[in-house]
Amino acid sequence: MDSSQLKGNKGPRYRHTADESAPYQTIVVDKLTPIIGAEISGIDLAKPLPDAQFDEVQRALAENLVIFFRDQELSQAQHMDFGRRFGDLHVHPAAPHEPGLPGLMKIHADRDSPRANGEGWHTDVSCDPEPPMGSILYIRVCPPKGGDTLFASMYAAYDALSDRMKAYLDGLTALHDGEHVYRGTYANYGVADKDAYPRAHHPVVRTHPVTGRKALYVNRGFTRHIDGIPLDESDGILRYLYSHIENPIFQCRFRWRANSIAFWDNRCAQHRAMWDYWPHTRSGNRVTIAGDKPV
Ligand code: SIN
């Protein structure tokens, strides 16, 4: 951070000022960092959650952007039921799903895989006109080492921008496109390409519908260009924003064990999966929850 500090100022340029959270009554919330991520215990996601516990899970997600659960034993149906408590299930426009269950996406990489899901920083399916609100990833099979997932707070990334950059970005939109991401990507699973993949224009800075906070909403995976400015200017601005977003101070890193779950809020967090475990297998399912149009 040294080079990004303003001359003469004391302390880091990015100062996190979270509100003091009220104590939780029905779950235990153990933060990974002050900025993003918390491990939740004292809960069994296989059972229908009492309303008070459901409300606290929602609050923990809003406060921490991504929440983690260990040692959960869920059937496919229970995984989808947990997702449905938060909204309708989103069906992925390209990725393979479990037979007969379009709402249950496969996340799998092994010795023969040409790639693993989510290897670059991204927000899930931000090319959709109404991108998913959140994703619930349940990993059953872990490699002996590696396969971590990194998460980054787009609130913190936005807050840390200079006032001049915030003013510049205010009101801008950008094109998010699925074409270059999805075409041919799942051929190894026998998935045929569609005629077209989603594309949509979204605000570069979006306001979270629950917290009211502003979050940066461009990502390396899907965003093609900022609208209404010359392409070279857009490329320069996006390059700056991507390198800014990837500052480790905005991140947490989750080390999976078999039967762990990560539930992230796509409206304010990006993530990146590490495929550092080849030739081992990492396998599970993702339930994705429908969202609304970013504003
Ligand atoms: C994804 O982007 O949904 C995959 C994340 C992971 O496998 O950790």
Tab-separated table of C-alpha atoms and ligand atoms in Angstrom:
chain	number	residue	atom	x	y	z
A	1	MET	CA	0.000	0.000	0.000
A	2	ASP	CA	2.969	2.368	0.530
A	3	SER	CA	3.067	3.706	-3.000
A	4	SER	CA	-0.665	4.401	-2.964
A	5	GLN	CA	-0.602	6.461	0.223
A	6	LEU	CA	-1.016	10.185	-0.082
A	7	LYS	CA	2.106	12.073	0.888
A	8	GLY	CA	1.944	13.444	4.419
A	9	ASN	CA	-1.056	11.330	5.469
A	10	LYS	CA	-0.704	8.901	8.349
A	11	GLY	CA	-2.132	5.378	8.226
A	12	PRO	CA	-3.419	3.362	5.295
A	13	ARG	CA	-5.287	5.003	2.439
A	14	TYR	CA	-8.084	2.501	2.872
A	15	ARG	CA	-9.586	2.643	6.357
A	16	HIS	CA	-12.374	0.233	7.030
A	17	THR	CA	-15.056	1.716	9.260
A	18	ALA	CA	-17.588	-1.054	9.787
A	19	ASP	CA	-20.543	-0.386	12.052
A	20	GLU	CA	-20.370	-2.300	15.302
A	21	SER	CA	-22.500	-5.356	14.642
A	22	ALA	CA	-25.213	-6.345	17.147
A	23	PRO	CA	-24.561	-9.746	18.767
A	24	TYR	CA	-26.029	-12.796	17.036
A	25	GLN	CA	-28.491	-14.957	19.010
A	26	THR	CA	-28.886	-18.097	16.857
A	27	ILE	CA	-25.518	-18.551	15.076
A	28	VAL	CA	-21.831	-17.973	15.806
A	29	VAL	CA	-20.116	-15.578	13.383
A	30	ASP	CA	-16.321	-15.638	13.224
A	31	LYS	CA	-14.891	-13.023	10.863
A	32	LEU	CA	-11.966	-13.951	8.600
A	33	THR	CA	-10.948	-10.312	8.116
A	34	PRO	CA	-12.525	-6.993	9.194
A	35	ILE	CA	-13.447	-6.363	5.530
A	36	ILE	CA	-14.809	-9.587	4.059
A	37	GLY	CA	-15.673	-13.169	4.983
A	38	ALA	CA	-16.990	-14.932	8.081
A	39	GLU	CA	-17.283	-18.532	9.146
A	40	ILE	CA	-20.710	-19.427	10.559
A	41	SER	CA	-21.196	-22.248	13.052
A	42	GLY	CA	-23.999	-23.544	15.263
A	43	ILE	CA	-26.261	-24.260	12.302
A	44	ASP	CA	-27.402	-27.319	10.334
A	45	LEU	CA	-28.285	-26.303	6.778
A	46	ALA	CA	-29.876	-29.689	6.041
A	47	LYS	CA	-32.836	-28.741	8.259
A	48	PRO	CA	-35.376	-26.018	7.470
A	49	LEU	CA	-34.056	-22.900	9.214
A	50	PRO	CA	-36.265	-21.263	11.834
A	51	ASP	CA	-37.114	-17.694	10.781
A	52	ALA	CA	-34.879	-16.102	13.424
A	53	GLN	CA	-31.880	-18.126	12.245
A	54	PHE	CA	-32.651	-17.421	8.586
A	55	ASP	CA	-32.779	-13.674	9.364
A	56	GLU	CA	-29.379	-13.878	11.067
A	57	VAL	CA	-27.856	-15.757	8.113
A	58	GLN	CA	-29.128	-12.969	5.851
A	59	ARG	CA	-27.637	-10.379	8.168
A	60	ALA	CA	-24.310	-12.220	8.330
A	61	LEU	CA	-24.208	-12.279	4.517
A	62	ALA	CA	-25.003	-8.556	4.301
A	63	GLU	CA	-22.308	-7.713	6.859
A	64	ASN	CA	-19.581	-10.053	5.570
A	65	LEU	CA	-20.314	-10.459	1.799
A	66	VAL	CA	-19.330	-14.125	1.868
A	67	ILE	CA	-20.109	-16.643	4.602
A	68	PHE	CA	-18.708	-20.130	5.104
A	69	PHE	CA	-20.142	-23.237	6.745
A	70	ARG	CA	-18.177	-26.373	7.692
A	71	ASP	CA	-19.144	-30.025	8.083
A	72	GLN	CA	-22.530	-29.804	6.383
A	73	GLU	CA	-24.220	-32.987	5.112
A	74	LEU	CA	-26.732	-31.933	2.483
A	75	SER	CA	-28.539	-33.901	-0.210
A	76	GLN	CA	-28.929	-32.244	-3.606
A	77	ALA	CA	-32.548	-31.418	-2.717
A	78	GLN	CA	-31.544	-29.867	0.642
A	79	HIS	CA	-28.876	-27.761	-1.073
A	80	MET	CA	-31.496	-26.405	-3.507
A	81	ASP	CA	-34.049	-25.918	-0.693
A	82	PHE	CA	-31.531	-23.813	1.230
A	83	GLY	CA	-31.009	-21.673	-1.901
A	84	ARG	CA	-34.759	-21.275	-2.424
A	85	ARG	CA	-35.113	-19.651	1.013
A	86	PHE	CA	-33.275	-16.676	-0.526
A	87	GLY	CA	-35.090	-16.512	-3.878
A	88	ASP	CA	-35.764	-18.294	-7.137
A	89	LEU	CA	-32.937	-20.422	-8.461
A	90	HIS	CA	-30.985	-19.056	-11.414
A	91	VAL	CA	-30.264	-21.412	-14.305
A	92	HIS	CA	-26.785	-21.006	-15.762
A	93	PRO	CA	-26.836	-20.085	-19.474
A	94	ALA	CA	-24.027	-22.501	-20.380
A	95	ALA	CA	-22.522	-24.647	-17.624
A	96	PRO	CA	-23.502	-28.304	-17.095
A	97	HIS	CA	-25.910	-29.243	-14.326
A	98	GLU	CA	-26.847	-32.427	-12.517
A	99	PRO	CA	-29.190	-34.665	-14.578
A	100	GLY	CA	-32.746	-33.326	-14.423
A	101	LEU	CA	-31.754	-30.498	-12.034
A	102	PRO	CA	-31.057	-27.300	-14.019
A	103	GLY	CA	-30.720	-25.360	-10.736
A	104	LEU	CA	-27.810	-27.509	-9.567
A	105	MET	CA	-24.646	-26.622	-11.462
A	106	LYS	CA	-21.660	-28.976	-11.525
A	107	ILE	CA	-18.346	-27.615	-10.280
A	108	HIS	CA	-15.738	-30.213	-11.083
A	109	ALA	CA	-12.090	-30.421	-12.115
A	110	ASP	CA	-9.855	-33.478	-12.320
A	111	ARG	CA	-6.822	-34.835	-14.157
A	112	ASP	CA	-8.623	-34.713	-17.526
A	113	SER	CA	-10.177	-31.246	-17.226
A	114	PRO	CA	-9.116	-28.614	-19.764
A	115	ARG	CA	-9.946	-25.890	-17.198
A	116	ALA	CA	-11.582	-25.290	-13.836
A	117	ASN	CA	-14.527	-22.992	-13.191
A	118	GLY	CA	-13.890	-19.434	-12.136
A	119	GLU	CA	-10.112	-19.249	-12.528
A	120	GLY	CA	-10.075	-15.469	-13.106
A	121	TRP	CA	-11.592	-12.695	-10.959
A	122	HIS	CA	-15.272	-12.399	-11.790
A	123	THR	CA	-18.839	-11.865	-10.658
A	124	ASP	CA	-21.069	-14.809	-11.594
A	125	VAL	CA	-22.945	-14.355	-14.875
A	126	SER	CA	-22.748	-10.554	-14.779
A	127	CYS	CA	-23.620	-10.717	-18.516
A	128	ASP	CA	-27.246	-11.483	-17.564
A	129	PRO	CA	-29.631	-8.499	-17.667
A	130	GLU	CA	-30.545	-9.569	-14.117
A	131	PRO	CA	-27.355	-11.168	-12.743
A	132	PRO	CA	-27.551	-13.608	-9.826
A	133	MET	CA	-27.883	-12.203	-6.330
A	134	GLY	CA	-25.691	-14.892	-4.831
A	135	SER	CA	-24.170	-18.345	-5.186
A	136	ILE	CA	-23.989	-21.245	-2.744
A	137	LEU	CA	-21.097	-23.568	-3.504
A	138	TYR	CA	-20.961	-26.943	-1.741
A	139	ILE	CA	-17.681	-28.816	-2.205
A	140	ARG	CA	-17.798	-32.515	-1.360
A	141	VAL	CA	-14.470	-33.706	-2.728
A	142	CYS	CA	-11.331	-31.697	-1.988
A	143	PRO	CA	-7.786	-32.130	-3.266
A	144	PRO	CA	-5.204	-32.982	-0.574
A	145	LYS	CA	-3.909	-29.377	-0.790
A	146	GLY	CA	-4.976	-26.266	-2.687
A	147	GLY	CA	-8.226	-25.418	-4.469
A	148	ASP	CA	-8.822	-22.336	-2.299
A	149	THR	CA	-11.231	-19.620	-3.388
A	150	LEU	CA	-10.398	-15.914	-3.048
A	151	PHE	CA	-13.092	-13.302	-2.470
A	152	ALA	CA	-12.824	-9.518	-2.759
A	153	SER	CA	-15.070	-6.757	-1.417
A	154	MET	CA	-16.270	-4.383	-4.127
A	155	TYR	CA	-17.546	-2.010	-1.413
A	156	ALA	CA	-14.022	-1.663	-0.073
A	157	ALA	CA	-12.616	-1.318	-3.597
A	158	TYR	CA	-15.108	1.474	-4.327
A	159	ASP	CA	-14.578	3.231	-0.987
A	160	ALA	CA	-10.804	3.286	-1.551
A	161	LEU	CA	-11.043	5.145	-4.891
A	162	SER	CA	-10.150	8.821	-4.925
A	163	ASP	CA	-13.045	11.293	-4.927
A	164	ARG	CA	-12.006	12.334	-8.447
A	165	MET	CA	-12.219	8.750	-9.715
A	166	LYS	CA	-15.592	8.279	-7.986
A	167	ALA	CA	-16.872	11.418	-9.724
A	168	TYR	CA	-15.525	10.186	-13.089
A	169	LEU	CA	-17.237	6.781	-12.757
A	170	ASP	CA	-20.530	8.214	-11.516
A	171	GLY	CA	-23.315	7.475	-14.029
A	172	LEU	CA	-21.149	5.366	-16.401
A	173	THR	CA	-22.342	2.002	-17.674
A	174	ALA	CA	-20.382	-0.900	-19.164
A	175	LEU	CA	-21.100	-3.807	-21.489
A	176	HIS	CA	-20.905	-7.291	-19.909
A	177	ASP	CA	-20.841	-10.121	-22.461
A	178	GLY	CA	-21.091	-13.911	-22.095
A	179	GLU	CA	-20.089	-14.746	-25.676
A	180	HIS	CA	-16.296	-14.865	-25.277
A	181	VAL	CA	-16.633	-16.561	-21.871
A	182	TYR	CA	-19.045	-19.378	-22.699
A	183	ARG	CA	-18.725	-20.264	-26.401
A	184	GLY	CA	-17.107	-23.701	-26.585
A	185	THR	CA	-16.164	-23.631	-22.894
A	186	TYR	CA	-18.151	-26.683	-21.830
A	187	ALA	CA	-17.682	-28.811	-24.984
A	188	ASN	CA	-15.649	-31.312	-22.956
A	189	TYR	CA	-18.825	-32.051	-20.922
A	190	GLY	CA	-20.758	-32.618	-24.164
A	191	VAL	CA	-22.658	-29.319	-23.780
A	192	ALA	CA	-23.718	-27.898	-27.166
A	193	ASP	CA	-23.311	-24.159	-27.690
A	194	LYS	CA	-26.342	-21.911	-27.800
A	195	ASP	CA	-26.976	-19.545	-30.724
A	196	ALA	CA	-26.318	-16.580	-28.448
A	197	TYR	CA	-25.245	-15.866	-24.876
A	198	PRO	CA	-26.508	-13.053	-22.651
A	199	ARG	CA	-25.072	-9.551	-22.796
A	200	ALA	CA	-26.166	-6.510	-20.806
A	201	HIS	CA	-25.177	-2.972	-19.903
A	202	HIS	CA	-24.787	-2.332	-16.170
A	203	PRO	CA	-23.722	0.629	-14.041
A	204	VAL	CA	-19.967	0.674	-13.341
A	205	VAL	CA	-20.871	1.461	-9.731
A	206	ARG	CA	-23.986	-0.211	-8.392
A	207	THR	CA	-25.947	0.420	-5.220
A	208	HIS	CA	-26.654	-2.680	-3.166
A	209	PRO	CA	-30.434	-3.131	-2.783
A	210	VAL	CA	-30.159	-4.321	0.841
A	211	THR	CA	-27.293	-2.349	2.378
A	212	GLY	CA	-27.567	0.804	0.224
A	213	ARG	CA	-23.762	0.796	-0.129
A	214	LYS	CA	-21.971	1.499	-3.413
A	215	ALA	CA	-19.879	-1.260	-4.995
A	216	LEU	CA	-17.657	-1.402	-8.076
A	217	TYR	CA	-19.354	-3.587	-10.676
A	218	VAL	CA	-16.876	-4.331	-13.473
A	219	ASN	CA	-14.933	-7.579	-13.725
A	220	ARG	CA	-12.218	-9.103	-15.890
A	221	GLY	CA	-14.403	-12.054	-16.844
A	222	PHE	CA	-17.357	-10.389	-18.520
A	223	THR	CA	-16.897	-6.613	-18.835
A	224	ARG	CA	-15.923	-5.633	-22.403
A	225	HIS	CA	-15.909	-1.838	-22.347
A	226	ILE	CA	-17.284	1.233	-20.643
A	227	ASP	CA	-20.017	2.797	-22.773
A	228	GLY	CA	-19.784	6.233	-24.365
A	229	ILE	CA	-16.051	6.859	-24.084
A	230	PRO	CA	-13.236	6.046	-26.564
A	231	LEU	CA	-12.147	2.394	-26.475
A	232	ASP	CA	-8.545	3.199	-25.520
A	233	GLU	CA	-9.804	5.316	-22.603
A	234	SER	CA	-12.144	2.512	-21.533
A	235	ASP	CA	-9.286	-0.021	-21.739
A	236	GLY	CA	-7.087	2.223	-19.577
A	237	ILE	CA	-9.768	2.853	-16.955
A	238	LEU	CA	-10.756	-0.826	-16.766
A	239	ARG	CA	-7.094	-1.846	-16.482
A	240	TYR	CA	-6.693	0.546	-13.560
A	241	LEU	CA	-9.914	-0.647	-11.879
A	242	TYR	CA	-8.986	-4.332	-12.259
A	243	SER	CA	-5.566	-3.855	-10.700
A	244	HIS	CA	-7.132	-1.717	-7.930
A	245	ILE	CA	-9.831	-4.331	-7.237
A	246	GLU	CA	-7.189	-7.039	-6.858
A	247	ASN	CA	-5.403	-5.345	-3.948
A	248	PRO	CA	-5.153	-8.109	-1.289
A	249	ILE	CA	-6.403	-5.715	1.400
A	250	PHE	CA	-9.913	-6.137	-0.039
A	251	GLN	CA	-9.703	-9.947	0.017
A	252	CYS	CA	-10.132	-13.074	2.060
A	253	ARG	CA	-9.089	-16.580	1.083
A	254	PHE	CA	-11.095	-19.685	1.954
A	255	ARG	CA	-9.414	-23.043	2.461
A	256	TRP	CA	-11.926	-25.755	1.652
A	257	ARG	CA	-12.437	-29.013	3.495
A	258	ALA	CA	-14.835	-31.710	2.275
A	259	ASN	CA	-18.457	-30.738	3.030
A	260	SER	CA	-17.837	-27.006	3.327
A	261	ILE	CA	-20.141	-24.381	1.842
A	262	ALA	CA	-19.396	-20.856	0.656
A	263	PHE	CA	-22.307	-18.462	0.122
A	264	TRP	CA	-21.314	-15.204	-1.574
A	265	ASP	CA	-23.166	-12.054	-2.516
A	266	ASN	CA	-22.512	-11.392	-6.207
A	267	ARG	CA	-23.733	-7.817	-5.926
A	268	CYS	CA	-20.793	-6.661	-3.840
A	269	ALA	CA	-18.093	-9.371	-4.064
A	270	GLN	CA	-15.921	-10.906	-6.766
A	271	HIS	CA	-14.201	-14.268	-6.492
A	272	ARG	CA	-11.494	-16.346	-8.078
A	273	ALA	CA	-10.883	-20.105	-7.816
A	274	MET	CA	-7.321	-21.469	-7.634
A	275	TRP	CA	-6.641	-24.449	-9.896
A	276	ASP	CA	-3.350	-25.337	-8.243
A	277	TYR	CA	-4.261	-28.959	-7.387
A	278	TRP	CA	-3.956	-30.759	-10.752
A	279	PRO	CA	-3.985	-33.761	-11.167
A	280	HIS	CA	-6.238	-34.117	-8.109
A	281	THR	CA	-10.020	-33.858	-8.097
A	282	ARG	CA	-12.160	-31.090	-6.632
A	283	SER	CA	-15.890	-31.550	-6.994
A	284	GLY	CA	-19.234	-30.181	-5.840
A	285	ASN	CA	-22.333	-28.270	-6.828
A	286	ARG	CA	-23.378	-24.663	-7.000
A	287	VAL	CA	-26.871	-23.343	-6.434
A	288	THR	CA	-27.236	-19.826	-7.788
A	289	ILE	CA	-29.946	-17.432	-6.639
A	290	ALA	CA	-31.667	-15.113	-9.093
A	291	GLY	CA	-31.060	-11.397	-8.726
A	292	ASP	CA	-32.394	-8.137	-10.088
A	293	LYS	CA	-31.258	-5.444	-12.488
A	294	PRO	CA	-28.279	-3.537	-11.066
A	295	VAL	CA	-28.915	0.138	-10.360
B	1	SIN	C1	-17.255	-20.360	-9.333
B	1	SIN	O1	-16.840	-19.364	-9.899
B	1	SIN	O2	-18.446	-20.520	-9.082
B	1	SIN	C2	-16.289	-21.443	-8.878
B	1	SIN	C3	-15.696	-21.094	-7.577
B	1	SIN	C4	-14.883	-22.228	-7.008
B	1	SIN	O3	-14.867	-23.316	-7.593
B	1	SIN	O4	-14.279	-22.040	-5.952
